[in-house]
CSV table of C-alpha atoms in Angstrom, one decimal:
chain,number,residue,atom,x,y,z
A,27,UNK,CA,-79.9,23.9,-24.8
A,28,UNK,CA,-78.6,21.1,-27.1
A,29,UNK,CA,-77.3,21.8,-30.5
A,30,UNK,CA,-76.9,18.9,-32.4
A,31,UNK,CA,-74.7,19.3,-35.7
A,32,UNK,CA,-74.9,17.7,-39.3
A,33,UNK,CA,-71.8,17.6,-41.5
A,34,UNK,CA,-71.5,17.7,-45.0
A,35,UNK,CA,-69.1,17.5,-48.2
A,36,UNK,CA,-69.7,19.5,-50.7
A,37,UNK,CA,-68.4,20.0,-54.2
A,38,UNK,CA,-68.6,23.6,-55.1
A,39,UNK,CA,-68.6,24.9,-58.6
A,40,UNK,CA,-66.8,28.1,-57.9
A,41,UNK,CA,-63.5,28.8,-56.1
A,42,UNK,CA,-63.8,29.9,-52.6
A,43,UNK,CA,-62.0,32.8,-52.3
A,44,UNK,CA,-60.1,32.4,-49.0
A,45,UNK,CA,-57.7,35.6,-47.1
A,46,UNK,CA,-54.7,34.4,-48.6
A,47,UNK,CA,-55.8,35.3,-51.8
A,48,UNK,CA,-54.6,32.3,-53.7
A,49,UNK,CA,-56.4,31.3,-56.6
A,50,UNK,CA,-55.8,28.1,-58.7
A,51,UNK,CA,-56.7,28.2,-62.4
A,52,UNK,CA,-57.1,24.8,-64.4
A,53,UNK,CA,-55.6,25.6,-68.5
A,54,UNK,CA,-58.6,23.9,-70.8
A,55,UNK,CA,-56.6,22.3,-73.9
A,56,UNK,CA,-59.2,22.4,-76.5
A,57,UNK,CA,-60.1,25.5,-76.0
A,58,UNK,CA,-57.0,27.6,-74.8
A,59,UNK,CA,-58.9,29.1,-72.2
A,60,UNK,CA,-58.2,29.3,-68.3
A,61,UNK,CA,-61.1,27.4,-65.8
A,62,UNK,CA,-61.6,27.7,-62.3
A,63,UNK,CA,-61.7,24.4,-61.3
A,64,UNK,CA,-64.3,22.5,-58.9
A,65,UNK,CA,-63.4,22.7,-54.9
A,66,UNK,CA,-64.9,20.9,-51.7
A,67,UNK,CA,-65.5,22.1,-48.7
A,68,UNK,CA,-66.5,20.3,-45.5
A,69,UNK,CA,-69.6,22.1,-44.1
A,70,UNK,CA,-70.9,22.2,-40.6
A,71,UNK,CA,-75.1,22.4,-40.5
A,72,UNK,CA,-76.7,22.8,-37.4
A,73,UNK,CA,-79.8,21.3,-37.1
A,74,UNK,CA,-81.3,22.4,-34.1
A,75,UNK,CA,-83.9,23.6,-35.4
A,76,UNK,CA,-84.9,20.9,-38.3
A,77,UNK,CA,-86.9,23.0,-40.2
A,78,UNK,CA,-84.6,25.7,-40.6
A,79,UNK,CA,-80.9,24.6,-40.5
A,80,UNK,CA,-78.0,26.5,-40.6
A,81,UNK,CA,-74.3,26.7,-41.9
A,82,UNK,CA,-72.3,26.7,-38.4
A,83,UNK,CA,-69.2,26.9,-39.9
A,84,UNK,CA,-66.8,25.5,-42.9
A,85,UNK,CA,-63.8,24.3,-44.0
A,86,UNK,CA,-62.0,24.0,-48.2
A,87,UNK,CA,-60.3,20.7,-48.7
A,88,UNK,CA,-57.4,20.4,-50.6
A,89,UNK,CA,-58.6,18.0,-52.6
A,90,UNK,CA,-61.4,17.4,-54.7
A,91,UNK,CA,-64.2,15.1,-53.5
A,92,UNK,CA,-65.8,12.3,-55.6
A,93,UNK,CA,-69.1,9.6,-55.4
A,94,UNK,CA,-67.7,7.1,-53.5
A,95,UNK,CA,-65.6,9.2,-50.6
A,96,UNK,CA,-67.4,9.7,-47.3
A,97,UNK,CA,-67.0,11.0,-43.8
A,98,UNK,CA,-67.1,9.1,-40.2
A,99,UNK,CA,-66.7,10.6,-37.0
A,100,UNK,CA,-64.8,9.5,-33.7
A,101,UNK,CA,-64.7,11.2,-30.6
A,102,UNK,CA,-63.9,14.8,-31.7
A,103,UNK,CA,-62.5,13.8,-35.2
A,104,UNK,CA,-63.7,13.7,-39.0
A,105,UNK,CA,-62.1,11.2,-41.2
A,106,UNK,CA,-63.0,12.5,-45.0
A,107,UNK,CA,-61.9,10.5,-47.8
A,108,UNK,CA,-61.4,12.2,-51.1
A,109,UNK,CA,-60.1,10.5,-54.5
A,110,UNK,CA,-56.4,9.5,-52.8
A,111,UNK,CA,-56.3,11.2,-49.8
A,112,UNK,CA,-57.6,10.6,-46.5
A,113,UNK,CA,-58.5,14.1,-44.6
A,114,UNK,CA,-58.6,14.6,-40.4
A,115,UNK,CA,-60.3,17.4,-39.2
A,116,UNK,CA,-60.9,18.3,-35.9
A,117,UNK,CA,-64.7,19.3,-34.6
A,118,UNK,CA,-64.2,20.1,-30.7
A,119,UNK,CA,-65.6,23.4,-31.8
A,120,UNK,CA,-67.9,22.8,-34.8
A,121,UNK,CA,-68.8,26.7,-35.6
A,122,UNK,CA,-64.6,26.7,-36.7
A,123,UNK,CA,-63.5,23.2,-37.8
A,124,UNK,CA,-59.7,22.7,-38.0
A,125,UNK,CA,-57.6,20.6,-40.9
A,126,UNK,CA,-54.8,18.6,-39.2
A,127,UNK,CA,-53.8,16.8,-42.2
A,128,UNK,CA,-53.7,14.3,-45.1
A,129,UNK,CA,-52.2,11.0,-45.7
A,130,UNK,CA,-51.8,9.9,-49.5
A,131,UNK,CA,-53.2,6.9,-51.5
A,132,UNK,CA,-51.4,5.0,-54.3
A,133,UNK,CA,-54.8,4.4,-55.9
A,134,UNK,CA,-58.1,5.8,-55.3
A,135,UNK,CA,-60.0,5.3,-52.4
A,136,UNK,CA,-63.8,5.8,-51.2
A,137,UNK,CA,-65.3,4.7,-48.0
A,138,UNK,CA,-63.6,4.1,-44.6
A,139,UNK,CA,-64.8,3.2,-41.1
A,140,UNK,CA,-63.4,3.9,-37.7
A,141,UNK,CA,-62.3,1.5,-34.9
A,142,UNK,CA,-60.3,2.7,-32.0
A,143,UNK,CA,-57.7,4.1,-33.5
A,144,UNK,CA,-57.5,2.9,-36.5
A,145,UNK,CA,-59.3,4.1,-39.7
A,146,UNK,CA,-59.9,1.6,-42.5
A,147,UNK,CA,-59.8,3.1,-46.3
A,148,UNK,CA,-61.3,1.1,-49.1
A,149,UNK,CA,-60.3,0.6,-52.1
A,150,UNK,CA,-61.0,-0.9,-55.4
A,151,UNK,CA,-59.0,-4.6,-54.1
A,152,UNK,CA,-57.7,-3.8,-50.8
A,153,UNK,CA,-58.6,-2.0,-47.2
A,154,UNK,CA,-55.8,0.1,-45.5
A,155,UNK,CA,-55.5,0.4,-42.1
A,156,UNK,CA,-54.2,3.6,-41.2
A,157,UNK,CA,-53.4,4.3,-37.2
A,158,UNK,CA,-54.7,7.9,-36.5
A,159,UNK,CA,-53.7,7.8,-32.7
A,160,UNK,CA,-51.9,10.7,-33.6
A,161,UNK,CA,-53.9,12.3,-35.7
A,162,UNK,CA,-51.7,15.1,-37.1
A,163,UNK,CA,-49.3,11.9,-38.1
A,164,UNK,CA,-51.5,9.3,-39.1
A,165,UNK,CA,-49.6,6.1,-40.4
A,166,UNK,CA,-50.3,3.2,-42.6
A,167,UNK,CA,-50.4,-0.1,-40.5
A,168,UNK,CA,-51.5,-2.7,-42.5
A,169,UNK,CA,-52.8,-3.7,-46.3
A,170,UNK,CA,-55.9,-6.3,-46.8
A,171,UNK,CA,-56.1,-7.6,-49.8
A,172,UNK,CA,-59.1,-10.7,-51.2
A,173,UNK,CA,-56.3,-13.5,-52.8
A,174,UNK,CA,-58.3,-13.3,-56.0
A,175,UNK,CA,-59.4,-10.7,-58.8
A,176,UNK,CA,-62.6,-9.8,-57.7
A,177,UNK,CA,-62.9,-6.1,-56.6
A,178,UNK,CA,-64.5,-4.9,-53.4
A,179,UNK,CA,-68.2,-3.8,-53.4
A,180,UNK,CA,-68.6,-3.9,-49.1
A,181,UNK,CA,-66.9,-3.6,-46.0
A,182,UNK,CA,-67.2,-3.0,-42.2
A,183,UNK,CA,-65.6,-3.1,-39.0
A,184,UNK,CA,-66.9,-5.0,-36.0
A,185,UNK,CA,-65.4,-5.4,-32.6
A,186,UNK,CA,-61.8,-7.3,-33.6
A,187,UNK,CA,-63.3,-8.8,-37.2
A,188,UNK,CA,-63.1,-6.9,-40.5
A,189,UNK,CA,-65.9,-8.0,-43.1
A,190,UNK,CA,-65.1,-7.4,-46.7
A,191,UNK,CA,-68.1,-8.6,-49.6
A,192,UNK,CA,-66.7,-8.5,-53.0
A,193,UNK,CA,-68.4,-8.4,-56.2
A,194,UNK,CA,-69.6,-12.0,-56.4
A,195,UNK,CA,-71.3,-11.5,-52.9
A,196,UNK,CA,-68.6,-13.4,-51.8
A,197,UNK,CA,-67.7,-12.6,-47.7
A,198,UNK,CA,-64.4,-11.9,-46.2
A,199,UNK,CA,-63.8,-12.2,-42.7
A,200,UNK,CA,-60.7,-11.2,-41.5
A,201,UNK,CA,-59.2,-11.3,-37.7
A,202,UNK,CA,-57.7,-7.9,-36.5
A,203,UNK,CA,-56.9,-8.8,-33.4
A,204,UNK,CA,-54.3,-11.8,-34.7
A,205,UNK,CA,-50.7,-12.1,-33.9
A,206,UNK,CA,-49.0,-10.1,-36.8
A,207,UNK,CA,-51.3,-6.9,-37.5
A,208,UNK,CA,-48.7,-6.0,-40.9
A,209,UNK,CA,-50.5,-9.3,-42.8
A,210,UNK,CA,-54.0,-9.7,-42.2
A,211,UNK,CA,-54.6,-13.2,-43.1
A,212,UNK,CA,-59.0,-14.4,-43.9
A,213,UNK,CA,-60.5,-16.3,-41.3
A,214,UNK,CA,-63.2,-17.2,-44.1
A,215,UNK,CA,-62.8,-17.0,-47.6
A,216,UNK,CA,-65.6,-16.7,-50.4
A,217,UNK,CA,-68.8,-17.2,-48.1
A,218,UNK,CA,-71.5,-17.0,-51.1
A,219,UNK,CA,-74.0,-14.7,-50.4
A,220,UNK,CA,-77.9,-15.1,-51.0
């Protein structure tokens, strides 16, 4: 039989009480009181049977999950992005998905995509390519960043090209397969859009 698996972030409300006990409490200052603050948690939904899907397993990130931050898969990998970090989590057994690790941002960051083995983070003005080949020691390879102001609103990744489209519908085509991978230079610059 085939089993065929959905995967989700979600932002809980309440603290998942985990074996270890720990709990994390957030100090409100206008009030004086003590919160529990909002968690995520990756969750595994198998959808064999469409109508009724089920929880197949879950995992708590360490970090909190926002609007813009995503997951893509490759091979037996997740890639999740939260505000500045960048999450791998292995699925080769999705009823009991395993964290590796995390790489930190300097800013915040919301989608990525995956080529190979390299993951690219966006955000507001640049892409980072991160080399996961080792994915319990991913790496930061290289920086993309538009030579002007305008932020990004688009990206993708396509056989050896990145494609950035900033906010003026402007597109970016850059050449990942060039001689120095530490300065990604634009093919293209400011193709208007339609």
């Amino acid at each position: 039989m085939r089993t065929i698996f959905a995967f989700v972030i979600v932002t809980l409300i309440v603290v998942i009480n985990t074996g270890c006990g720990l709990g994390v409490l957030e100090h409100n200052r206008k009030t004086g009181t003590f919160e529990k603050p909002q968690e995520s948690a990756f969750i595994v939904v198998d959808t064999t049977d469409v109508k009724n899907p089920t929880v197949a397993g879950s995992i708590p990130l360490p970090f909190r999950v926002g609007p813009n931050n995503n997951v893509v898969f490759s091979g037996k990998y997740a890639y999740v992005t939260t505000a500045q970090h960048l999450h791998i989590i292995e699925l080769s057994d999705p009823q009991h998905p395993d964290y590796m690790t995390s790489l930190a941002f300097s800013d915040d960051i919301g989608k990525a995509r995956v080529s190979g083995h390299q993951v690219y983070v966006e955000s507001r003005y640049r892409i980072y390519v991160v080399d996961v080949s080792n994915p319990t020691r991913p790496a930061f390879q290289s920086t993309v960043r538009l030579n002007h102001i305008n932020k990004i609103k688009d990206f993708d990744v396509h056989e050896s090209y990145l494609y950035v489209m900033d906010t003026d519908d402007h597109l970016h085509i850059f050449d990942l397969a060039g001689e120095n991978p530490n300065s990604l230079m634009p093919l293209h610059c400011r193709i208007s859009g339609f």
